Structures are given as C-alpha cells and as structure tokens.
C-alpha cells in the first residue's frame, strides 16, 4: 500500500512538472497527432471536441502572452480524465484488426 502512495505522489509531481496544466490543458490535449489520434479526434462527440479546441486556443493565447492561468484554474491531476483514450483504443484496435485481416 505504501508503494502505491509513493507512485501516486511521483505521478502527481511529474504531472505538475510537465506544466501543460498551468495553461489549462489536459494530458490528452498534448498527444502528438498521428493518424490514429486524428481519427480518434474525428470520432469525439462535438461537445468534447469543442472543449478541447477551447483549451488549446486558450493555452496558445496564454503562451503568446508569456502568461499562465491563476493557480486556482490549473487542471489538477485528479480532475484530468483521459477523454480521448476510449476512442484512441478503438481506432488502434480497428487498425490492428485490418492489418491482421489483410495478412490473410
């Protein structure tokens, strides 16, 4: 149990050290947009996509102004949910399935 708490503390420290949360971004907002991520983004419900676009535009604006959000507006480790992950897993699974099918 003690090892889990230590790992959780390290994860929280790393999350905050990365710095994207200071701009209001979530982890999934920072993923490199390869073909799989682009397809997962295309499948996102409109409200999730719009929220992502807002966060990214706000972060770009803050970055250009050399500012960060007030600390009470930073995305907290506990609040960051992997909104893109289910769609990305589905896209990867489908791509792997197609590759397996094409080998036959």
Short mmCIF file of N, CA and C in Angstrom, two decimals:
data_model
loop_
_atom_site.label_atom_id
_atom_site.label_comp_id
_atom_site.label_asym_id
_atom_site.label_seq_id
_atom_site.Cartn_x
_atom_site.Cartn_y
_atom_site.Cartn_z
N UNK A 1 0.83 -1.20 0.00
CA UNK A 1 0.00 0.00 0.00
C UNK A 1 0.87 1.25 0.00
N UNK A 2 1.99 1.22 0.72
CA UNK A 2 2.87 2.37 0.79
C UNK A 2 3.50 2.69 -0.56
N UNK A 3 3.82 1.64 -1.34
CA UNK A 3 4.40 1.84 -2.66
C UNK A 3 3.44 2.51 -3.62
N UNK A 4 2.14 2.22 -3.47
CA UNK A 4 1.13 2.84 -4.32
C UNK A 4 1.00 4.33 -4.06
N UNK A 5 1.09 4.70 -2.78
CA UNK A 5 1.02 6.13 -2.43
C UNK A 5 2.23 6.87 -2.95
N UNK A 6 3.40 6.24 -2.86
CA UNK A 6 4.62 6.86 -3.37
C UNK A 6 4.52 7.04 -4.88
N UNK A 7 4.05 6.02 -5.57
CA UNK A 7 3.89 6.11 -7.02
C UNK A 7 2.90 7.21 -7.39
N UNK A 8 1.82 7.31 -6.62
CA UNK A 8 0.82 8.36 -6.87
C UNK A 8 1.44 9.75 -6.68
N UNK A 9 2.26 9.91 -5.65
CA UNK A 9 2.93 11.20 -5.41
C UNK A 9 3.88 11.54 -6.55
N UNK A 10 4.60 10.54 -7.04
CA UNK A 10 5.52 10.76 -8.15
C UNK A 10 4.74 11.15 -9.40
N UNK A 11 3.63 10.47 -9.65
CA UNK A 11 2.79 10.80 -10.81
C UNK A 11 2.27 12.22 -10.72
N UNK A 12 1.82 12.63 -9.55
CA UNK A 12 1.31 13.99 -9.37
C UNK A 12 2.43 15.01 -9.57
N UNK A 13 3.61 14.71 -9.02
CA UNK A 13 4.74 15.63 -9.19
C UNK A 13 5.08 15.78 -10.66
N UNK A 14 5.16 14.67 -11.38
CA UNK A 14 5.51 14.70 -12.81
C UNK A 14 4.46 15.45 -13.60
N UNK A 15 3.20 15.22 -13.27
CA UNK A 15 2.09 15.89 -13.95
C UNK A 15 2.24 17.40 -13.81
N UNK A 16 2.50 17.87 -12.61
CA UNK A 16 2.67 19.31 -12.38
C UNK A 16 3.96 19.84 -12.99
N UNK A 17 5.02 19.04 -12.99
CA UNK A 17 6.29 19.47 -13.55
C UNK A 17 6.21 19.62 -15.07
N UNK A 18 5.35 18.84 -15.71
CA UNK A 18 5.20 18.93 -17.17
C UNK A 18 4.73 20.32 -17.58
N UNK A 19 3.87 20.93 -16.78
CA UNK A 19 3.49 22.32 -16.98
C UNK A 19 2.29 22.60 -17.86
N UNK A 20 1.82 21.61 -18.62
CA UNK A 20 0.69 21.89 -19.50
C UNK A 20 -0.58 22.24 -18.74
N UNK A 21 -0.70 21.74 -17.51
CA UNK A 21 -1.89 22.03 -16.71
C UNK A 21 -1.96 23.50 -16.30
N UNK A 22 -0.83 24.18 -16.28
CA UNK A 22 -0.80 25.61 -15.92
C UNK A 22 -1.43 26.48 -17.01
N UNK A 23 -1.57 25.88 -18.20
CA UNK A 23 -2.22 26.56 -19.31
C UNK A 23 -3.68 26.09 -19.48
N UNK A 24 -4.12 25.21 -18.59
CA UNK A 24 -5.49 24.71 -18.66
C UNK A 24 -5.65 23.51 -19.56
N UNK A 25 -4.55 22.89 -19.95
CA UNK A 25 -4.61 21.72 -20.83
C UNK A 25 -4.70 20.43 -20.03
N UNK A 26 -5.32 19.43 -20.66
CA UNK A 26 -5.35 18.07 -20.10
C UNK A 26 -4.30 17.25 -20.84
N UNK A 27 -3.97 16.10 -20.28
CA UNK A 27 -2.95 15.24 -20.87
C UNK A 27 -3.29 14.90 -22.32
N UNK A 28 -4.53 14.54 -22.59
CA UNK A 28 -4.91 14.13 -23.94
C UNK A 28 -4.83 15.29 -24.94
N UNK A 29 -4.84 16.52 -24.45
CA UNK A 29 -4.70 17.68 -25.34
C UNK A 29 -3.29 17.78 -25.90
N UNK A 30 -2.33 17.11 -25.26
CA UNK A 30 -0.93 17.25 -25.63
C UNK A 30 -0.41 16.10 -26.48
N UNK A 31 -1.27 15.15 -26.83
CA UNK A 31 -0.82 14.00 -27.61
C UNK A 31 -0.39 14.43 -29.01
N UNK A 32 0.66 13.79 -29.51
CA UNK A 32 1.11 14.03 -30.88
C UNK A 32 0.03 13.53 -31.83
N UNK A 33 -0.36 14.34 -32.78
CA UNK A 33 -1.47 13.99 -33.66
C UNK A 33 -1.01 13.14 -34.84
N UNK A 34 -0.83 11.85 -34.59
CA UNK A 34 -0.56 10.93 -35.69
C UNK A 34 -1.90 10.52 -36.30
N UNK A 35 -1.89 9.60 -37.24
CA UNK A 35 -3.13 9.21 -37.93
C UNK A 35 -4.17 8.64 -36.97
N UNK A 36 -3.72 7.84 -35.99
CA UNK A 36 -4.65 7.24 -35.02
C UNK A 36 -5.32 8.33 -34.17
N UNK A 37 -4.54 9.28 -33.69
CA UNK A 37 -5.09 10.35 -32.86
C UNK A 37 -6.04 11.22 -33.68
N UNK A 38 -5.68 11.50 -34.92
CA UNK A 38 -6.56 12.30 -35.79
C UNK A 38 -7.91 11.62 -35.99
N UNK A 39 -7.88 10.31 -36.18
CA UNK A 39 -9.14 9.57 -36.36
C UNK A 39 -9.94 9.55 -35.06
N UNK A 40 -9.27 9.38 -33.93
CA UNK A 40 -9.96 9.40 -32.63
C UNK A 40 -10.59 10.77 -32.40
N UNK A 41 -9.90 11.85 -32.76
CA UNK A 41 -10.45 13.20 -32.63
C UNK A 41 -11.69 13.37 -33.51
N UNK A 42 -11.64 12.79 -34.69
CA UNK A 42 -12.78 12.88 -35.59
C UNK A 42 -14.03 12.21 -35.00
N UNK A 43 -13.81 11.20 -34.18
CA UNK A 43 -14.91 10.44 -33.58
C UNK A 43 -15.42 11.02 -32.26
N UNK A 44 -14.72 12.01 -31.74
CA UNK A 44 -15.15 12.61 -30.47
C UNK A 44 -16.53 13.23 -30.60
N UNK A 45 -17.36 13.15 -29.57
CA UNK A 45 -18.62 13.91 -29.57
C UNK A 45 -18.30 15.40 -29.68
N UNK A 46 -19.21 16.13 -30.29
CA UNK A 46 -18.97 17.55 -30.57
C UNK A 46 -18.60 18.35 -29.33
N UNK A 47 -19.30 18.12 -28.21
CA UNK A 47 -19.01 18.91 -27.01
C UNK A 47 -17.59 18.67 -26.49
N UNK A 48 -17.11 17.42 -26.56
CA UNK A 48 -15.74 17.13 -26.11
C UNK A 48 -14.73 17.77 -27.06
N UNK A 49 -15.01 17.72 -28.35
CA UNK A 49 -14.11 18.33 -29.33
C UNK A 49 -14.04 19.84 -29.12
N UNK A 50 -15.21 20.47 -28.91
CA UNK A 50 -15.24 21.92 -28.70
C UNK A 50 -14.50 22.32 -27.43
N UNK A 51 -14.64 21.53 -26.36
CA UNK A 51 -13.92 21.81 -25.12
C UNK A 51 -12.42 21.72 -25.34
N UNK A 52 -11.98 20.73 -26.11
CA UNK A 52 -10.56 20.56 -26.43
C UNK A 52 -10.04 21.77 -27.22
N UNK A 53 -10.78 22.18 -28.23
CA UNK A 53 -10.37 23.32 -29.05
C UNK A 53 -10.27 24.58 -28.19
N UNK A 54 -11.23 24.78 -27.29
CA UNK A 54 -11.18 25.94 -26.40
C UNK A 54 -9.92 25.92 -25.54
N UNK A 55 -9.61 24.76 -24.94
CA UNK A 55 -8.44 24.65 -24.06
C UNK A 55 -7.16 24.93 -24.85
N UNK A 56 -7.07 24.40 -26.05
CA UNK A 56 -5.86 24.60 -26.86
C UNK A 56 -5.72 26.05 -27.29
N UNK A 57 -6.81 26.68 -27.72
CA UNK A 57 -6.74 28.09 -28.13
C UNK A 57 -6.36 28.98 -26.95
N UNK A 58 -6.94 28.69 -25.78
CA UNK A 58 -6.61 29.48 -24.59
C UNK A 58 -5.14 29.31 -24.23
N UNK A 59 -4.64 28.07 -24.31
CA UNK A 59 -3.24 27.80 -23.99
C UNK A 59 -2.31 28.52 -24.97
N UNK A 60 -2.65 28.53 -26.25
CA UNK A 60 -1.83 29.24 -27.24
C UNK A 60 -1.81 30.73 -26.94
N UNK A 61 -2.97 31.28 -26.61
CA UNK A 61 -3.06 32.71 -26.29
C UNK A 61 -2.20 33.04 -25.07
N UNK A 62 -2.31 32.23 -24.03
CA UNK A 62 -1.51 32.45 -22.82
C UNK A 62 -0.02 32.34 -23.11
N UNK A 63 0.34 31.36 -23.93
CA UNK A 63 1.74 31.17 -24.26
C UNK A 63 2.30 32.37 -25.03
N UNK A 64 1.52 32.87 -25.97
CA UNK A 64 1.95 34.05 -26.73
C UNK A 64 2.15 35.27 -25.83
N UNK A 65 1.34 35.36 -24.80
CA UNK A 65 1.42 36.48 -23.86
C UNK A 65 2.42 36.23 -22.72
N UNK A 66 3.07 35.05 -22.77
CA UNK A 66 4.01 34.65 -21.71
C UNK A 66 3.34 34.70 -20.34
N UNK A 67 2.14 34.13 -20.28
CA UNK A 67 1.37 34.08 -19.04
C UNK A 67 0.93 32.64 -18.77
N UNK A 68 0.51 32.40 -17.55
CA UNK A 68 -0.15 31.14 -17.19
C UNK A 68 -1.45 31.50 -16.48
N UNK A 69 -2.30 30.52 -16.31
CA UNK A 69 -3.56 30.75 -15.60
C UNK A 69 -3.30 30.96 -14.11
N UNK A 70 -4.22 31.61 -13.42
CA UNK A 70 -4.12 31.66 -11.96
C UNK A 70 -4.15 30.23 -11.40
N UNK A 71 -3.44 30.00 -10.33
CA UNK A 71 -3.26 28.64 -9.80
C UNK A 71 -4.59 27.92 -9.55
N UNK A 72 -5.62 28.66 -9.15
CA UNK A 72 -6.91 28.00 -8.88
C UNK A 72 -7.59 27.51 -10.16
N UNK A 73 -7.08 27.88 -11.33
CA UNK A 73 -7.65 27.44 -12.61
C UNK A 73 -6.82 26.36 -13.29
N UNK A 74 -5.68 25.97 -12.69
CA UNK A 74 -4.87 24.91 -13.26
C UNK A 74 -5.65 23.60 -13.23
N UNK A 75 -5.46 22.75 -14.22
CA UNK A 75 -6.08 21.44 -14.22
C UNK A 75 -5.34 20.58 -13.19
N UNK A 76 -6.09 20.04 -12.26
CA UNK A 76 -5.49 19.21 -11.21
C UNK A 76 -5.37 17.76 -11.69
N UNK A 77 -4.37 17.09 -11.17
CA UNK A 77 -4.11 15.69 -11.54
C UNK A 77 -5.37 14.84 -11.39
N UNK A 78 -6.09 15.07 -10.30
CA UNK A 78 -7.29 14.27 -10.01
C UNK A 78 -8.44 14.61 -10.98
N UNK A 79 -8.43 15.79 -11.56
CA UNK A 79 -9.52 16.22 -12.45
C UNK A 79 -9.26 15.87 -13.92
N UNK A 80 -8.02 15.54 -14.24
CA UNK A 80 -7.66 15.24 -15.63
C UNK A 80 -8.17 13.85 -15.99
N UNK A 81 -9.13 13.78 -16.88
CA UNK A 81 -9.63 12.49 -17.33
C UNK A 81 -9.17 12.27 -18.77
N UNK A 82 -8.94 11.04 -19.11
CA UNK A 82 -8.44 10.68 -20.43
C UNK A 82 -9.61 10.55 -21.40
N UNK A 83 -10.14 11.70 -21.82
CA UNK A 83 -11.34 11.73 -22.64
C UNK A 83 -11.13 11.12 -24.03
N UNK A 84 -9.92 11.12 -24.53
CA UNK A 84 -9.65 10.62 -25.88
C UNK A 84 -9.31 9.13 -25.88
N UNK A 85 -8.90 8.61 -24.75
CA UNK A 85 -8.39 7.24 -24.65
C UNK A 85 -9.34 6.17 -25.19
N UNK A 86 -10.64 6.17 -24.84
CA UNK A 86 -11.51 5.11 -25.37
C UNK A 86 -11.60 5.14 -26.89
N UNK A 87 -11.64 6.32 -27.47
CA UNK A 87 -11.72 6.45 -28.93
C UNK A 87 -10.41 6.02 -29.57
N UNK A 88 -9.31 6.38 -28.95
CA UNK A 88 -7.99 6.02 -29.48
C UNK A 88 -7.77 4.51 -29.42
N UNK A 89 -8.17 3.89 -28.32
CA UNK A 89 -8.04 2.43 -28.21
C UNK A 89 -8.85 1.73 -29.29
N UNK A 90 -10.05 2.24 -29.56
CA UNK A 90 -10.90 1.65 -30.59
C UNK A 90 -10.26 1.79 -31.97
N UNK A 91 -9.70 2.95 -32.27
CA UNK A 91 -9.05 3.18 -33.56
C UNK A 91 -7.85 2.25 -33.73
N UNK A 92 -7.04 2.12 -32.69
CA UNK A 92 -5.86 1.25 -32.75
C UNK A 92 -6.28 -0.20 -32.93
N UNK A 93 -7.31 -0.62 -32.18
CA UNK A 93 -7.80 -2.00 -32.30
C UNK A 93 -8.27 -2.26 -33.72
N UNK A 94 -9.03 -1.33 -34.31
CA UNK A 94 -9.53 -1.50 -35.68
C UNK A 94 -8.39 -1.57 -36.69
N UNK A 95 -7.36 -0.71 -36.50
CA UNK A 95 -6.22 -0.72 -37.41
C UNK A 95 -5.49 -2.05 -37.34
N UNK A 96 -5.29 -2.56 -36.12
CA UNK A 96 -4.61 -3.84 -35.95
C UNK A 96 -5.44 -4.99 -36.54
N UNK A 97 -6.75 -4.89 -36.38
CA UNK A 97 -7.64 -5.90 -36.95
C UNK A 97 -7.54 -5.91 -38.47
N UNK A 98 -7.54 -4.70 -39.08
CA UNK A 98 -7.40 -4.61 -40.54
C UNK A 98 -6.08 -5.16 -41.00
N UNK A 99 -5.00 -4.88 -40.26
CA UNK A 99 -3.68 -5.39 -40.63
C UNK A 99 -3.66 -6.91 -40.57
N UNK A 100 -4.27 -7.47 -39.55
CA UNK A 100 -4.34 -8.93 -39.41
C UNK A 100 -5.16 -9.53 -40.55
N UNK A 101 -6.27 -8.90 -40.87
CA UNK A 101 -7.16 -9.37 -41.93
C UNK A 101 -6.45 -9.32 -43.29
N UNK A 102 -5.70 -8.24 -43.52
CA UNK A 102 -5.00 -8.08 -44.81
C UNK A 102 -3.86 -9.06 -44.98
N UNK A 103 -3.33 -9.61 -43.89
CA UNK A 103 -2.25 -10.60 -43.97
C UNK A 103 -2.76 -11.94 -44.50
N UNK A 104 -4.06 -12.18 -44.34
CA UNK A 104 -4.63 -13.48 -44.74
C UNK A 104 -4.76 -13.58 -46.22
#
